Coordinates of C-alpha atoms and ligand atoms in Angstrom, one line a residue:
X1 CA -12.1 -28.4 8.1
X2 CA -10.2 -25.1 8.5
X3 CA -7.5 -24.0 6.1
X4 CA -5.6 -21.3 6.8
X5 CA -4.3 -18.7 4.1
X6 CA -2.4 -15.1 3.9
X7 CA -3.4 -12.7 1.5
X8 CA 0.1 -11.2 1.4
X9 CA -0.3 -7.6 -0.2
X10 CA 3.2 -5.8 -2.4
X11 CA 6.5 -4.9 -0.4
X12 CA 6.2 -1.2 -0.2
X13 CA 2.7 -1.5 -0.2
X14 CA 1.3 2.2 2.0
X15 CA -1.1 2.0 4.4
X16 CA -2.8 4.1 6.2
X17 CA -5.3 6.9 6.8
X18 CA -6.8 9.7 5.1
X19 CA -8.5 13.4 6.6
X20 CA -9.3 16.8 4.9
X21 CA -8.3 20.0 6.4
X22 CA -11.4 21.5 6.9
X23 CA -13.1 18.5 8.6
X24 CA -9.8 18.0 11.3
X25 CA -8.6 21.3 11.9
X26 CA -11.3 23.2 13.3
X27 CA -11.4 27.5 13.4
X28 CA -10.9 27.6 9.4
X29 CA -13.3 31.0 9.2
X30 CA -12.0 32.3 5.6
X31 CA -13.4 29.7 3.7
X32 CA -16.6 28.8 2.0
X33 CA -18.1 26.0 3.7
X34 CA -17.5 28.3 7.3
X35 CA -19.9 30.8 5.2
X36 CA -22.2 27.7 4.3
X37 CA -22.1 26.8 7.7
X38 CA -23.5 30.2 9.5
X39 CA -25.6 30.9 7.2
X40 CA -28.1 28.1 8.7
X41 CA -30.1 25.4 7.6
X42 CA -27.5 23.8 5.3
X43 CA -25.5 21.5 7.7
X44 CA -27.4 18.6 10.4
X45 CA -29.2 20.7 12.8
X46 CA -27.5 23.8 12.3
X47 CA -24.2 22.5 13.4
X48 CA -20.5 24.1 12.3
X49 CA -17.3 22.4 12.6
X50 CA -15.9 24.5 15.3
X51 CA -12.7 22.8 16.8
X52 CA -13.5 19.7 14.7
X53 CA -10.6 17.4 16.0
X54 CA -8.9 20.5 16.8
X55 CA -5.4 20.0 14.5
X56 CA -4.9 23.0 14.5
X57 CA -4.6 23.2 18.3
X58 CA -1.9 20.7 17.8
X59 CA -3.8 17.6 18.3
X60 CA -2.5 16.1 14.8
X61 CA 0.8 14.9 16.8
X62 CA -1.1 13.0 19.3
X63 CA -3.5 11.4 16.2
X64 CA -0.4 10.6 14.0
X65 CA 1.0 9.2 17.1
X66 CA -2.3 6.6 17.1
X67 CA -1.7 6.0 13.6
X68 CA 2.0 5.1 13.8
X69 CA 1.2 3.1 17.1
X70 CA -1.5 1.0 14.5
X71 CA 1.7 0.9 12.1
X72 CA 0.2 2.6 9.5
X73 CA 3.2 3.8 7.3
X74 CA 1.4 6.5 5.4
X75 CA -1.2 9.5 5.6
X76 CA -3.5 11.7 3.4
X77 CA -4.4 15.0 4.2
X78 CA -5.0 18.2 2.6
X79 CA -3.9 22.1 3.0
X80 CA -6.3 24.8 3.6
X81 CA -6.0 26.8 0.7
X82 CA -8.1 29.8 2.7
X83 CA -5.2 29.4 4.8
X84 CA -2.5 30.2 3.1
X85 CA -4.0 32.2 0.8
X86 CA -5.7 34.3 3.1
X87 CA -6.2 37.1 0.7
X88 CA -5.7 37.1 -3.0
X89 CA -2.0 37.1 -3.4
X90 CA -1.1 37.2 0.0
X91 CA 0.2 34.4 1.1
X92 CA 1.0 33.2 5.0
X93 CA 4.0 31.6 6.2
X94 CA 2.9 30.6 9.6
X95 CA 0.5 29.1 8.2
X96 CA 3.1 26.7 5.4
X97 CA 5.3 26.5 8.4
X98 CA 2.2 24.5 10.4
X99 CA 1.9 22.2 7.6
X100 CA 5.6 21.7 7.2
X101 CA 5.3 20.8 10.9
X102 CA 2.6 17.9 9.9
X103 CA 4.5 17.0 7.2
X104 CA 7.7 16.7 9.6
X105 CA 6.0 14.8 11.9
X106 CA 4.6 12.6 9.7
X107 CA 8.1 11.5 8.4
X108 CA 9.1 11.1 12.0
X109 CA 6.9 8.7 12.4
X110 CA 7.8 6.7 9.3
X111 CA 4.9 7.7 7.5
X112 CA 4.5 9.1 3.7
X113 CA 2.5 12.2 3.6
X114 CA 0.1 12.0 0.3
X115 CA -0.9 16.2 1.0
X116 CA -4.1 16.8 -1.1
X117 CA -4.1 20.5 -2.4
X118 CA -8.2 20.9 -2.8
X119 CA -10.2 19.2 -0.9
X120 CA -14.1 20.7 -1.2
X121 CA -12.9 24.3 0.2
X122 CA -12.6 27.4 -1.3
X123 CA -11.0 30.7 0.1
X124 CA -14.4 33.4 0.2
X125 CA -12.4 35.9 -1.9
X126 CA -12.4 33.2 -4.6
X127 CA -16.1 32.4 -4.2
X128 CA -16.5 35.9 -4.7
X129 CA -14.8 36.2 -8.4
X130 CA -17.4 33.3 -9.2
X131 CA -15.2 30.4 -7.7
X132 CA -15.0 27.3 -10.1
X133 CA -17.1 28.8 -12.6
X134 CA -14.3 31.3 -13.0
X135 CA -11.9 30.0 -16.0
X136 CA -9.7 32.3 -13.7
X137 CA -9.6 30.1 -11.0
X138 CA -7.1 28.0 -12.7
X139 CA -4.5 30.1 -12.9
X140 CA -5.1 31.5 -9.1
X141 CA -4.8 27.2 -8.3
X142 CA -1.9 26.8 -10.0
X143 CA -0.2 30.3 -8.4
X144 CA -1.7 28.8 -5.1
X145 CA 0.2 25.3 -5.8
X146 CA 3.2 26.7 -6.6
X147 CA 3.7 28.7 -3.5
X148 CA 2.6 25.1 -1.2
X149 CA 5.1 23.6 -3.7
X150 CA 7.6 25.2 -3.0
X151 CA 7.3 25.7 0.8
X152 CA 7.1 21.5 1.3
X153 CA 7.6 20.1 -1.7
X154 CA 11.3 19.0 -0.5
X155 CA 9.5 16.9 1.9
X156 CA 6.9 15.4 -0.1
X157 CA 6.4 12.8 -2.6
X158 CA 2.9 12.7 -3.4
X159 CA 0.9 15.6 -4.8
X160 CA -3.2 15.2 -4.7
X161 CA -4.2 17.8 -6.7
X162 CA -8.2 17.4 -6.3
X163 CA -10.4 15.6 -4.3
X164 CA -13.5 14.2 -6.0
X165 CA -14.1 16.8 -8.5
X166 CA -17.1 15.2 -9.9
X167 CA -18.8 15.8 -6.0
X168 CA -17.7 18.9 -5.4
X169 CA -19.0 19.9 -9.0
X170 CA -22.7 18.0 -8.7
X171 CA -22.8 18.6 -5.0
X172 CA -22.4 22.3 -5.0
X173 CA -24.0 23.1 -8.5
X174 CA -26.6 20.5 -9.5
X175 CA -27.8 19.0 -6.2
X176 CA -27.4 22.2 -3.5
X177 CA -25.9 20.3 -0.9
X178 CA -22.4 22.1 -0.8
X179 CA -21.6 25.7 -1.1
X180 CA -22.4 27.7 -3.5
X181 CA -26.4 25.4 -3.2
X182 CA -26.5 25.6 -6.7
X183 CA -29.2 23.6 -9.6
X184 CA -27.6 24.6 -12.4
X185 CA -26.5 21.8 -14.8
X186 CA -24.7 24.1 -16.9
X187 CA -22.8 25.7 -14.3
X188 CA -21.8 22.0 -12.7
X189 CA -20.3 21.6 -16.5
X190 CA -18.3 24.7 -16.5
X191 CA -17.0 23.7 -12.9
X192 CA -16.0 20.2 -14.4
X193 CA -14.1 21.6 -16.6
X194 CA -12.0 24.0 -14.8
X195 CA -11.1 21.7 -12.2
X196 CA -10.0 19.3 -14.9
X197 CA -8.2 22.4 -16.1
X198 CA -6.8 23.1 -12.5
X199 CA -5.7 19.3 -12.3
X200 CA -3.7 19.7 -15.1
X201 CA -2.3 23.3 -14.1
X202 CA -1.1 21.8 -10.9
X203 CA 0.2 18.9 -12.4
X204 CA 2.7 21.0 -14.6
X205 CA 3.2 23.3 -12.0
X206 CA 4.5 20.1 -9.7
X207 CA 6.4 18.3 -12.1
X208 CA 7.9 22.2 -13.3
X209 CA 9.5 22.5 -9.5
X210 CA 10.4 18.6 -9.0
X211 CA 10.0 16.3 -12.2
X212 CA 10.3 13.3 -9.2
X213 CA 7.2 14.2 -7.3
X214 CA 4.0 11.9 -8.1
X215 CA 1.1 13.3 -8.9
X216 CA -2.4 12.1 -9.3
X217 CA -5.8 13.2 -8.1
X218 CA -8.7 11.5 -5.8
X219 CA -11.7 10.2 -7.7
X220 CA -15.0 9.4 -5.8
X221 CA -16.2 6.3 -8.0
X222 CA -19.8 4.8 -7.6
X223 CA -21.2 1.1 -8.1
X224 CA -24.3 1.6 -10.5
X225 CA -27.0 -0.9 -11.0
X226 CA -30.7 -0.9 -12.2
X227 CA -33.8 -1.5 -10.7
X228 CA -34.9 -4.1 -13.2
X229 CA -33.7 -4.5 -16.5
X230 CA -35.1 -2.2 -19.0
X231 CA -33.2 -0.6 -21.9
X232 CA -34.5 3.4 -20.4
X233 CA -32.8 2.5 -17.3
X234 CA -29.8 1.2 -18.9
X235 CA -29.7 4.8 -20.6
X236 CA -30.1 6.3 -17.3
X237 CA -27.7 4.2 -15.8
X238 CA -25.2 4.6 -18.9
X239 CA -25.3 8.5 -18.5
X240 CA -24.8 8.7 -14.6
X241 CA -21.4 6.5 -15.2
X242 CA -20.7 8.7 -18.6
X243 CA -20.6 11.7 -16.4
X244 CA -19.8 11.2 -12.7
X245 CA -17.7 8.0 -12.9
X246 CA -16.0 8.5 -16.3
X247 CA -15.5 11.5 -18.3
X248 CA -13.3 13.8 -16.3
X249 CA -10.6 10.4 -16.3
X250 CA -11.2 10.0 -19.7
X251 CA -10.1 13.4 -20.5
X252 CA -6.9 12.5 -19.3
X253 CA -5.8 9.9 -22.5
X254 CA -7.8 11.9 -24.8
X255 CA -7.7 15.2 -24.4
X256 CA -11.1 16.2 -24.8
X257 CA -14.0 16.7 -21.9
X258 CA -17.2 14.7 -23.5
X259 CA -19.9 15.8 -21.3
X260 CA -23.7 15.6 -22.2
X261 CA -24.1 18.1 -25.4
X262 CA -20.7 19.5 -24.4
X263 CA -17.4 18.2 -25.7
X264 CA -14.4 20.5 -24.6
X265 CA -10.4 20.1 -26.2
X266 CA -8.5 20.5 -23.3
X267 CA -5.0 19.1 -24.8
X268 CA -3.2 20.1 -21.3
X269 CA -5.0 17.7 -19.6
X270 CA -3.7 14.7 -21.6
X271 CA -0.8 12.6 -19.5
X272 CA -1.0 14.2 -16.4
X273 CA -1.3 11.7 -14.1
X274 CA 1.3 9.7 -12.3
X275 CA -1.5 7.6 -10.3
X276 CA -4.8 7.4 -10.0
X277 CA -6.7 8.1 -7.1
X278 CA -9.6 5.7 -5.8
X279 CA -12.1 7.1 -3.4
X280 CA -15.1 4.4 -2.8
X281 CA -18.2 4.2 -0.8
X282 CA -21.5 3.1 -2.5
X283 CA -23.8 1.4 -5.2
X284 CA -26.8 3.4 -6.2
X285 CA -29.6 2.1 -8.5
X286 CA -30.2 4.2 -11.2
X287 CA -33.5 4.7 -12.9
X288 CA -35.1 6.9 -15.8
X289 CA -37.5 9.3 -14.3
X290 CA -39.6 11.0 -16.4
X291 CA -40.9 13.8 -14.5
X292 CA -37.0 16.0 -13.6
X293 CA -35.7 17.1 -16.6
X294 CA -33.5 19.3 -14.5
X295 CA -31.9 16.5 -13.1
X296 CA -31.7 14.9 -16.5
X297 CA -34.2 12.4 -15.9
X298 CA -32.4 10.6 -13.6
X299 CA -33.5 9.1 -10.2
X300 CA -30.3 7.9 -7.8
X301 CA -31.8 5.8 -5.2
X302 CA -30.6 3.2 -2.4
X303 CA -30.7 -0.3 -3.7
X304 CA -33.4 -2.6 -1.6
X305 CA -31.8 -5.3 -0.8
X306 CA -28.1 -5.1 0.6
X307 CA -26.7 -3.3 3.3
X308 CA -28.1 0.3 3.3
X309 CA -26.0 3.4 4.9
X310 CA -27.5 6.0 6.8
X311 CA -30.0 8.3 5.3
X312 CA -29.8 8.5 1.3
X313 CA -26.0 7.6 1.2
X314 CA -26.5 4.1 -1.2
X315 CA -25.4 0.7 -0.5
X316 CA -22.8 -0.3 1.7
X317 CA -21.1 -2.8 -1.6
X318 CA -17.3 -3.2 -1.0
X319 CA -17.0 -5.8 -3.6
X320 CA -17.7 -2.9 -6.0
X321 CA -13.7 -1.9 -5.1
X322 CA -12.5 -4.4 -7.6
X323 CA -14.5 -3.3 -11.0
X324 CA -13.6 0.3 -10.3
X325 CA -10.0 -0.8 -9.7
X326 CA -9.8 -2.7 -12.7
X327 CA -11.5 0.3 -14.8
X328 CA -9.3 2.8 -13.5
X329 CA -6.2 1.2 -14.1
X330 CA -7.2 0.1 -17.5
X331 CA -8.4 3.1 -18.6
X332 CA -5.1 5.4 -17.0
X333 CA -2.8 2.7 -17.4
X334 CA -1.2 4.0 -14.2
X335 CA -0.6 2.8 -10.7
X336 CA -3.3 3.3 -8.1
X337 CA -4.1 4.4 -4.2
X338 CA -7.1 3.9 -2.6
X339 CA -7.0 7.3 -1.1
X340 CA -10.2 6.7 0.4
X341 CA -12.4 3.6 1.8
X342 CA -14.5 3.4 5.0
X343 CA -18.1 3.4 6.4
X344 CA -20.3 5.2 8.3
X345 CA -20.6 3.0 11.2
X346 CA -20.5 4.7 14.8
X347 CA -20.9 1.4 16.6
X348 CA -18.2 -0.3 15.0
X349 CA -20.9 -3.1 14.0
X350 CA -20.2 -3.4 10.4
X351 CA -16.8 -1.8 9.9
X352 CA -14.2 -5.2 10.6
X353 CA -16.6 -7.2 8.3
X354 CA -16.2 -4.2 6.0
X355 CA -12.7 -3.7 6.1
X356 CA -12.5 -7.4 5.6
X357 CA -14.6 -7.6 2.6
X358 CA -12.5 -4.5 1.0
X359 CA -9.5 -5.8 1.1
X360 CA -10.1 -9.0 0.0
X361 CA -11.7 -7.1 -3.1
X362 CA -8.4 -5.2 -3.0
X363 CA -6.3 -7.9 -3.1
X364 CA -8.3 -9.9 -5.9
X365 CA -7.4 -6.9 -8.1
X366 CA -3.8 -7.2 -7.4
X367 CA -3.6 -10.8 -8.1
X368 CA -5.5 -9.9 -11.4
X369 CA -2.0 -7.8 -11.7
X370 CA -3.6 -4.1 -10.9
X371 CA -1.2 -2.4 -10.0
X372 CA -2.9 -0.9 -6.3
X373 CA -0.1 0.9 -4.5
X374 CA -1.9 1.3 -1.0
X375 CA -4.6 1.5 0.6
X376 CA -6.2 4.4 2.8
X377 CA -8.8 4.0 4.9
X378 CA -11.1 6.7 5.7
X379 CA -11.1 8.0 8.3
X380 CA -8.3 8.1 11.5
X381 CA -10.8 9.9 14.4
X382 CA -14.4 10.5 13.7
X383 CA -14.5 14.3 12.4
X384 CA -17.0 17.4 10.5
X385 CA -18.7 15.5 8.1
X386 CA -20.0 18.0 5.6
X387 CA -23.5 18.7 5.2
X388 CA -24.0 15.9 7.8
X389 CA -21.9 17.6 10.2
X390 CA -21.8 15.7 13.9
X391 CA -25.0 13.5 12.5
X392 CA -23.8 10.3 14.9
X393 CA -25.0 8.4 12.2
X394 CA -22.2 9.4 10.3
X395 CA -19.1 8.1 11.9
X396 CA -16.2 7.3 9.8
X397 CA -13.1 6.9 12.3
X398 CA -11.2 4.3 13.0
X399 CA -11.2 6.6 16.2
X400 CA -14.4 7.6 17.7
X401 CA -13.9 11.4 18.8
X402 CA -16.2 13.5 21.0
X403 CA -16.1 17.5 19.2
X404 CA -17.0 18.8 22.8
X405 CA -14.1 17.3 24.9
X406 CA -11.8 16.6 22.2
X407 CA -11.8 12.5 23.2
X408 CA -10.3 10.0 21.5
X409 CA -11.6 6.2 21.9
X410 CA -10.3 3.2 19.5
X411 CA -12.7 1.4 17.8
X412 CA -12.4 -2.3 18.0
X413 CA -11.8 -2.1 13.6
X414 CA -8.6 0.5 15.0
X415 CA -6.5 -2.8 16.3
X416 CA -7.8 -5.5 13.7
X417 CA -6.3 -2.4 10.8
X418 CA -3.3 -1.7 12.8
X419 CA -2.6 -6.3 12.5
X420 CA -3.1 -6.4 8.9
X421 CA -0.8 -2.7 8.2
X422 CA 1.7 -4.5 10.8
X423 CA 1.4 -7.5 8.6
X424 CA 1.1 -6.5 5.3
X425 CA -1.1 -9.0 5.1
X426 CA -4.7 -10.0 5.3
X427 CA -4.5 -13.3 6.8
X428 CA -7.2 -15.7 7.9
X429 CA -6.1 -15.7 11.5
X430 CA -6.8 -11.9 11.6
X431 CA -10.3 -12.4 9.6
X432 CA -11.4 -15.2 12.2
X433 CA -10.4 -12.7 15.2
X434 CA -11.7 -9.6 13.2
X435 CA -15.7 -11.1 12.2
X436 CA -17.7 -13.9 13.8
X437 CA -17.4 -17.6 12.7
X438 CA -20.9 -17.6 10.3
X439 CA -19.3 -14.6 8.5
X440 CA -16.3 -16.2 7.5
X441 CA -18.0 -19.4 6.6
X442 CA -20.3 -17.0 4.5
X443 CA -17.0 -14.9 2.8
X444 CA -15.3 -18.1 2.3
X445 CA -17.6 -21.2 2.0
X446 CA -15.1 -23.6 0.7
X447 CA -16.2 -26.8 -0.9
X448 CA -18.2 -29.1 0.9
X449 CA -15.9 -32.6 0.6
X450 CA -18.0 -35.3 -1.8
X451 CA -17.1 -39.0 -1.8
X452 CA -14.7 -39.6 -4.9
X453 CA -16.9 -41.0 -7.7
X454 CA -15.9 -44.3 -9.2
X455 CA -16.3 -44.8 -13.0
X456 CA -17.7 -48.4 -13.8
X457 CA -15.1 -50.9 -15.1
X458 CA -15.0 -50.8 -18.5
X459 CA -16.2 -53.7 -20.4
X460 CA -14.1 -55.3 -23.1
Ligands
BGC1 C1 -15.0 12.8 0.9 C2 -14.8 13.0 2.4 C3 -16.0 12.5 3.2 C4 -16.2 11.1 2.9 C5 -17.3 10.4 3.7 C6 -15.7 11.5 0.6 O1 -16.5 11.7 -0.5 O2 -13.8 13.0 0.2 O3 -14.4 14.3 2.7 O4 -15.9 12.7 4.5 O5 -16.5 11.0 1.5 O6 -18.5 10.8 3.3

C-alpha cells in the first residue's frame, strides 16, 4: 500500500543557498585567515584558498545563475570586511560597488540577498589592535556596518550581523583551530562578549539607517547527548549547551551574558533581534573528563552508533533540526531561517537522504507552529573549507567544483533541491525519486494493516 502526501511548506517561504566570502571569492590577502593560511601547518596539507570559486573573478553570475535555474528564490552570503575596510578608516568603493553588483544580480534573478556582515574573517590591522578581545572592536564593527549599510542597504532586506560567534570564539581562542590558535578560556569569554556587543552595535546601527531592514544573526547549534547516563556527564553535558548553544541567545531577552564564573550586563543587547538564525550540522556526546581542566573537563567526542562525518566533525543527526528549532524560537520568540544546513558528502551518497530527513524535521517544526521562514542549504558549489581546506572529504556543494580548473558539476541532491524549492513542497513523489525504496519504507513505515478485531456478543 502506497499513500501519497505533500509536505507543503509557507507561501513566501525562502529557499535557497548559503556561502561566506572568504571561502568563494578567492585572492582575499588582507585578512586573517590569508595570514593563518601562509603561515603553514594550520590548514589540510598546507593548502590556501587561492581562487577558491573564484567570485571575485566574476564567477558569482554564472553560480547565481545555477541557483536561479534550481529555483532557489533566495541567497546568503557575506562581505569581506578586509575588503572594504582595507585600512583602518579607509574604506573602498570598488570594492561596495562589487557587492552591490552581487546584490544586483541576485535581485535579477528573483532572489533575496540575506548579506552576512562577519563571517570568521577579520581585516589584519584589526588582529593587530588585539582583534575580538579588543572592547574597541565594537565600535570599529559598527563604523564598518554603517559604511556597508549605507552603500547597499537600499537593496537589502536582511542584515546577518555574525556568523556563529560561539565558533569563531572557541575555535580561534579555546581550541587553536582558527586564527589567532589561541587556548585561552578567558580570552574566548572576552571574545563572546564583544561580539554579542558587536551584534547589538550593528543591530542599532541597521535599524538607525532603515528601521524596515531585518536583522538577526547565524547561530551554529549542536545536538548534545551522553555516553551513558551518569549525573557527571549530565553536568558536562549541561555546561557545553550553557555555553556554546545557549548563553550568547539568552543574552538577548535578558540582558546579561551568564557565562561560567562570568556574568556580564550588557542591556544593549536586549531586543535586538528581528529573527533568529539557525546554522546546524552535528550531535556530539559529551562526557566529564577528569584529566583537562583547561578544557573545563569536558570531552566532545563522535557518537558510536549513527552516521559519523568525516574526521572528528560528530554525528550526521538531522532530526536534531527540530529541538533546536523549537528552542530557538521559544526562547527569542521570533521568526527563524535556517541560514545553514548541509553535509560533507563528496559522493553525493548521503546528501538526498539528508536533505530529505531535514526537511521533514523542518516541516514537523512548522506544523508544531514554529515560525521557520526559510531554509538555506549549505553550500551552492563545493568551496575553502577552513582549517580543512580542499580535504575531499569535506564537500558541502550542491555543486561539486574543482579549485584548479574552476569546474562546476551538479550533484544528483542539486536537481532533487531545485523540485522541492520549485514546489514549495516536500512531496512523497520527490522523496521516492530522491532515496531508494528501503529508505522510505524506513523514514515512513506506516502501519502494518491488522484484521479488525471483533468484540464478543454481549451476553444478557
Ligand atoms: C560555517 C561554514 C562552514 C560550515 C561547514 C559552518 O559552521 O559557518 O563557514 O563551511 O560550517 O563546516
Amino acid at each position: 500500500m502506497t499513500v501519497d502526501f505533500t509536505m507543503q511548506f509557507p507561501a513566501g517561504f525562502l529557499w535557497g543557498a548559503a556561502t561566506a566570502a572568504h571561502q568563494v571569492e578567492g585572492g582575499n590577502t588582507n585578512n586573517t585567515w590569508y595570514a593563518w593560511e601562509q603561515a603553514g601547518g594550520r590548514v589540510y596539507q598546507n593548502q590556501t584558498h587561492g581562487l577558491a570559486c573564484d567570485w571575485w573573478g566574476g564567477r558569482y553570475l554564472e553560480d547565481f545563475d545555477r541557483a536561479a535555474e534550481l529555483h532557489h528564490n533566495a541567497h546568503r552570503f557575506s562581505v569581506e570586511w578586509s575588503r572594504i575596510e582595507p585600512e583602518e578608516g579607509r574604506f573602498d568603493d570598488r570594492a561596495l560597488a562589487v557587492y552591490a553588483d552581487m546584490i544586483a544580480a541576485l535581485r535579477a534573478r528573483g532572489m533575496e540577498p540575506m548579506v552576512t556582515l562577519h563571517h570568521f574573517t577579520d581585516p589584519l590591522w584589526l588582529a593587530e589592535q588585539g582583534g575580538w578581545t579588543n572592547a574597541q572592536t565594537v565600535d570599529r564593527f559598527a563604523r564598518f556596518v554603517r559604511v556597508v549599510v549605507e552603500a547597499l542597504g537600499a537593496d537589502v532586506r536582511l542584515w546577518c550581523t555574525i556568523n556563529e560567534p560561539m565558533v569563531y570564539a572557541s575555535q580561534g581562542y579555546l581550541l587553536g583551530r582558527f586564527p589567532p590558535g589561541r587556548r585561552n578560556l578567558g580570552a574566548m569569554f572576552r571574545v563572546a562578549e564583544h561580539m554579542l556587543r558587536g551584534h547589538a552595535a550593528a543591530y542599532h546601527t541597521i535599524k538607525a539607517i532603515d528601521p524596515d531592514a531585518e536583522v538577526g544573526f547565524a547561530k551554529h547549534q549542536l545536538s548534545l547527548k551522553t555516553p551513558f547516563p551518569h549525573a557527571l556527564h549530565y553536568g558536562a553535558l549541561r555546561l557545553v549547551r550553557s555555553v556554546f548553544n545557549r548563553a550568547f541567545v539568552e543574552a538577548i531577552t535578558t540582558g546579561e551574558l551568564r557565562l561560567p564564573r562570568r556574568r556580564v550586563r550588557v542591556p544593549e543587547a536586549r531586543d535586538t533581534l528581528d529573527w533568529i538564525g539557525l546554522n546546524y550540522y552535528y550531535r556530539f556526546q559529551v562526557s566529564f573528563h577528569p584529566f583537562s581542566p583547561r578544557q573545563l573537563f569536558l570531552r566532545q567526542t563522535a557518537p558510536r552508533d549513527g552516521i559519523r562525518g568525516p574526521g572528528d566533525v560528530g554525528e550526521i543527526w538531522p532530526e536534531g533540526l527540530f529541538e533546536q528549532i523549537k528552542w530557538l524560537c521559544q526562547t527569542t520568540g521570533k521568526p527563524l531561517y535556517v541560514t545553514e544546513n548541509g553535509v560533507p558528502d563528496p559522493d553525493d551518497a548521503l546528501r538526498r537522504l539528508h536533505l530529505v530527513r531535514s526537511l521533514r524535521s523542518v516541516w514537523k517544526a512548522i506544523m508544531h507552529n514554529y515560525p521557520v521562514r526559510g531554509y538555506l542549504y549549505w553550500t551552492l558549489v563545493d568551496n575553502f573549507e577552513w582549517a580543512e581546506g580542499y580535504d575531499p572529504r569535506f564537500r558541502f556543494g550542491l555543486f561539486a567544483c574543482d579549485p584548479d580548473t574552476q569546474e562546476r558539476t551538479p550533484r544528483p541532491s542539486a536537481a532533487i533541491y531545485g523540485e522541492i524549492c520549485a514546489a514549495n513542497a516536500l512531496s512523497s513523489a520527490t522523496i521516492r525519486r530522491a532515496i531508494p525504496e528501503d529508505e522510505f519504507d524506513a523514514l515512513f513505515p506506516g502501519v502494518p494493516v491488522r484484521p479488525q478485531v471483533t468484540l464478543p456478543p454481549r451476553s444478557t
